[in-house]
Structure formats: C-alpha cells, structure tokens
C-alpha cells in the first residue's frame, strides 16, 4: 500500500514540475541567438502577453522559442473569455421558463 502511495506521489510531483518548467520558458526574453540563419519562430512577449514572430538565428538562444504560433499560444497565452455582447441571448427563454410566482 505504501508503495502505491509513494509511486502516485512521485508521478504527481513530476507532472507538476514538468508543467511549471514548460511555462517558465515563456518568461525568458526573446533571444535571436548568435548565428545568422533566418528561421521563422515565435516567442512570448511578456509585456503584451502575446506570441510574436521573430527571426531565430538557428543556434543557442533560449527556451522561449517555438516553431509554430499555436505551440507558443498553447504554452504561454492565458485563455481570455470573449466579451459579452448585448443580444447574445435573444430568444433564449421559452414560455415554459417563465415563472409568474417569483
């Protein structure tokens, strides 16, 4: 029984650390690297809280470097709720939803 608890705890701890490490990559500044290749990449801009395109030099740099915009967004951008617009709920209530007693 103790073995199962220890193994479960180890798996949980490693998954939490892995997730936190992945998101820490988003805090690094953009780094083109010293090489001169022009590889289109994406980095997370902490000031605007958005993924932006940049030209990666092809070597070194840091972990805030994603091949695809969707990978950058998945790792770094926080989901924001869409703004509510008036009229979104027009016709959403049926006559049976109305309660005269309240």
PDB file of C-alpha atoms in Angstrom:
ATOM      1  CA  UNK A   1       0.000   0.000   0.000  1.00  0.00           C
ATOM      2  CA  UNK A   2       2.799   2.418   0.881  1.00  0.00           C
ATOM      3  CA  UNK A   3       4.463   1.648  -2.432  1.00  0.00           C
ATOM      4  CA  UNK A   4       1.353   2.730  -4.365  1.00  0.00           C
ATOM      5  CA  UNK A   5       1.149   5.986  -2.403  1.00  0.00           C
ATOM      6  CA  UNK A   6       4.845   6.747  -2.988  1.00  0.00           C
ATOM      7  CA  UNK A   7       4.609   5.984  -6.717  1.00  0.00           C
ATOM      8  CA  UNK A   8       1.426   8.060  -7.062  1.00  0.00           C
ATOM      9  CA  UNK A   9       3.072  10.986  -5.286  1.00  0.00           C
ATOM     10  CA  UNK A  10       6.181  10.735  -7.488  1.00  0.00           C
ATOM     11  CA  UNK A  11       4.100  10.746 -10.668  1.00  0.00           C
ATOM     12  CA  UNK A  12       2.034  13.710  -9.472  1.00  0.00           C
ATOM     13  CA  UNK A  13       5.117  15.693  -8.418  1.00  0.00           C
ATOM     14  CA  UNK A  14       6.931  15.067 -11.701  1.00  0.00           C
ATOM     15  CA  UNK A  15       3.909  16.112 -13.765  1.00  0.00           C
ATOM     16  CA  UNK A  16       3.537  19.340 -11.766  1.00  0.00           C
ATOM     17  CA  UNK A  17       7.235  20.169 -12.105  1.00  0.00           C
ATOM     18  CA  UNK A  18       7.173  19.403 -15.821  1.00  0.00           C
ATOM     19  CA  UNK A  19       4.180  21.691 -16.387  1.00  0.00           C
ATOM     20  CA  UNK A  20       5.726  24.517 -14.386  1.00  0.00           C
ATOM     21  CA  UNK A  21       9.032  24.167 -16.233  1.00  0.00           C
ATOM     22  CA  UNK A  22       7.251  24.349 -19.569  1.00  0.00           C
ATOM     23  CA  UNK A  23       5.556  27.622 -18.661  1.00  0.00           C
ATOM     24  CA  UNK A  24       8.762  29.099 -17.249  1.00  0.00           C
ATOM     25  CA  UNK A  25      10.075  29.115 -20.825  1.00  0.00           C
ATOM     26  CA  UNK A  26       7.597  31.887 -21.557  1.00  0.00           C
ATOM     27  CA  UNK A  27       9.285  34.239 -19.085  1.00  0.00           C
ATOM     28  CA  UNK A  28      12.617  34.375 -20.918  1.00  0.00           C
ATOM     29  CA  UNK A  29      13.306  37.392 -23.156  1.00  0.00           C
ATOM     30  CA  UNK A  30      13.412  36.976 -26.929  1.00  0.00           C
ATOM     31  CA  UNK A  31      16.855  35.701 -27.955  1.00  0.00           C
ATOM     32  CA  UNK A  32      17.781  35.517 -31.657  1.00  0.00           C
ATOM     33  CA  UNK A  33      20.983  33.602 -30.885  1.00  0.00           C
ATOM     34  CA  UNK A  34      24.442  34.386 -32.320  1.00  0.00           C
ATOM     35  CA  UNK A  35      24.069  32.504 -35.628  1.00  0.00           C
ATOM     36  CA  UNK A  36      22.845  34.139 -38.827  1.00  0.00           C
ATOM     37  CA  UNK A  37      20.244  31.770 -40.216  1.00  0.00           C
ATOM     38  CA  UNK A  38      16.759  33.201 -40.673  1.00  0.00           C
ATOM     39  CA  UNK A  39      14.382  30.682 -39.152  1.00  0.00           C
ATOM     40  CA  UNK A  40      10.851  31.955 -38.605  1.00  0.00           C
ATOM     41  CA  UNK A  41       9.968  31.305 -34.974  1.00  0.00           C
ATOM     42  CA  UNK A  42       7.637  32.616 -32.292  1.00  0.00           C
ATOM     43  CA  UNK A  43       8.322  33.883 -28.790  1.00  0.00           C
ATOM     44  CA  UNK A  44       6.072  35.027 -25.960  1.00  0.00           C
ATOM     45  CA  UNK A  45       6.238  38.779 -25.327  1.00  0.00           C
ATOM     46  CA  UNK A  46       5.637  39.308 -21.603  1.00  0.00           C
ATOM     47  CA  UNK A  47       4.684  42.972 -21.999  1.00  0.00           C
ATOM     48  CA  UNK A  48       1.880  42.395 -24.492  1.00  0.00           C
ATOM     49  CA  UNK A  49       1.061  38.873 -23.235  1.00  0.00           C
ATOM     50  CA  UNK A  50       1.004  37.649 -26.857  1.00  0.00           C
ATOM     51  CA  UNK A  51       3.043  35.344 -29.060  1.00  0.00           C
ATOM     52  CA  UNK A  52       5.029  37.246 -31.677  1.00  0.00           C
ATOM     53  CA  UNK A  53       7.007  36.240 -34.741  1.00  0.00           C
ATOM     54  CA  UNK A  54      10.779  36.720 -34.837  1.00  0.00           C
ATOM     55  CA  UNK A  55      13.728  35.507 -36.896  1.00  0.00           C
ATOM     56  CA  UNK A  56      15.764  32.971 -34.948  1.00  0.00           C
ATOM     57  CA  UNK A  57      19.456  32.733 -35.830  1.00  0.00           C
ATOM     58  CA  UNK A  58      19.415  28.925 -35.721  1.00  0.00           C
ATOM     59  CA  UNK A  59      21.655  28.215 -32.719  1.00  0.00           C
ATOM     60  CA  UNK A  60      21.756  28.771 -28.967  1.00  0.00           C
ATOM     61  CA  UNK A  61      19.103  31.296 -27.902  1.00  0.00           C
ATOM     62  CA  UNK A  62      16.788  30.196 -25.093  1.00  0.00           C
ATOM     63  CA  UNK A  63      13.658  28.131 -24.477  1.00  0.00           C
ATOM     64  CA  UNK A  64      11.244  30.973 -25.347  1.00  0.00           C
ATOM     65  CA  UNK A  65      11.362  29.832 -28.978  1.00  0.00           C
ATOM     66  CA  UNK A  66       8.545  27.952 -30.701  1.00  0.00           C
ATOM     67  CA  UNK A  67       8.390  26.637 -34.272  1.00  0.00           C
ATOM     68  CA  UNK A  68       4.658  27.274 -34.575  1.00  0.00           C
ATOM     69  CA  UNK A  69       2.463  30.072 -33.252  1.00  0.00           C
ATOM     70  CA  UNK A  70      -0.083  27.572 -31.929  1.00  0.00           C
ATOM     71  CA  UNK A  71       2.614  25.886 -29.802  1.00  0.00           C
ATOM     72  CA  UNK A  72       3.548  29.260 -28.311  1.00  0.00           C
ATOM     73  CA  UNK A  73      -0.098  30.108 -27.622  1.00  0.00           C
ATOM     74  CA  UNK A  74      -0.771  26.726 -26.041  1.00  0.00           C
ATOM     75  CA  UNK A  75       2.220  27.037 -23.721  1.00  0.00           C
ATOM     76  CA  UNK A  76       2.102  30.714 -22.833  1.00  0.00           C
ATOM     77  CA  UNK A  77      -1.084  32.627 -23.596  1.00  0.00           C
ATOM     78  CA  UNK A  78      -3.731  32.620 -20.898  1.00  0.00           C
ATOM     79  CA  UNK A  79      -7.224  31.921 -22.154  1.00  0.00           C
ATOM     80  CA  UNK A  80      -9.332  35.053 -22.029  1.00  0.00           C
ATOM     81  CA  UNK A  81     -13.124  34.980 -22.005  1.00  0.00           C
ATOM     82  CA  UNK A  82     -14.790  36.557 -25.017  1.00  0.00           C
ATOM     83  CA  UNK A  83     -16.542  39.826 -24.324  1.00  0.00           C
ATOM     84  CA  UNK A  84     -20.294  39.510 -23.817  1.00  0.00           C
ATOM     85  CA  UNK A  85     -22.332  41.314 -26.449  1.00  0.00           C
ATOM     86  CA  UNK A  86     -25.884  42.521 -25.974  1.00  0.00           C
ATOM     87  CA  UNK A  87     -28.356  40.435 -27.890  1.00  0.00           C
ATOM     88  CA  UNK A  88     -26.487  37.162 -27.493  1.00  0.00           C
ATOM     89  CA  UNK A  89     -29.405  35.684 -25.566  1.00  0.00           C
ATOM     90  CA  UNK A  90     -32.299  36.927 -27.678  1.00  0.00           C
ATOM     91  CA  UNK A  91     -34.942  34.228 -27.809  1.00  0.00           C
ATOM     92  CA  UNK A  92     -33.076  32.027 -25.340  1.00  0.00           C
ATOM     93  CA  UNK A  93     -36.023  31.801 -22.917  1.00  0.00           C
ATOM     94  CA  UNK A  94     -39.037  29.690 -23.708  1.00  0.00           C
ATOM     95  CA  UNK A  95     -42.529  30.401 -22.389  1.00  0.00           C
ATOM     96  CA  UNK A  96     -42.140  27.399 -20.091  1.00  0.00           C
ATOM     97  CA  UNK A  97     -39.086  29.051 -18.473  1.00  0.00           C
ATOM     98  CA  UNK A  98     -41.181  31.945 -17.149  1.00  0.00           C
ATOM     99  CA  UNK A  99     -42.388  31.580 -13.554  1.00  0.00           C
ATOM    100  CA  UNK A 100     -45.180  34.034 -12.552  1.00  0.00           C
ATOM    101  CA  UNK A 101     -44.874  33.241  -8.848  1.00  0.00           C
ATOM    102  CA  UNK A 102     -41.394  34.715  -8.479  1.00  0.00           C
TER     103      UNK A 102
END
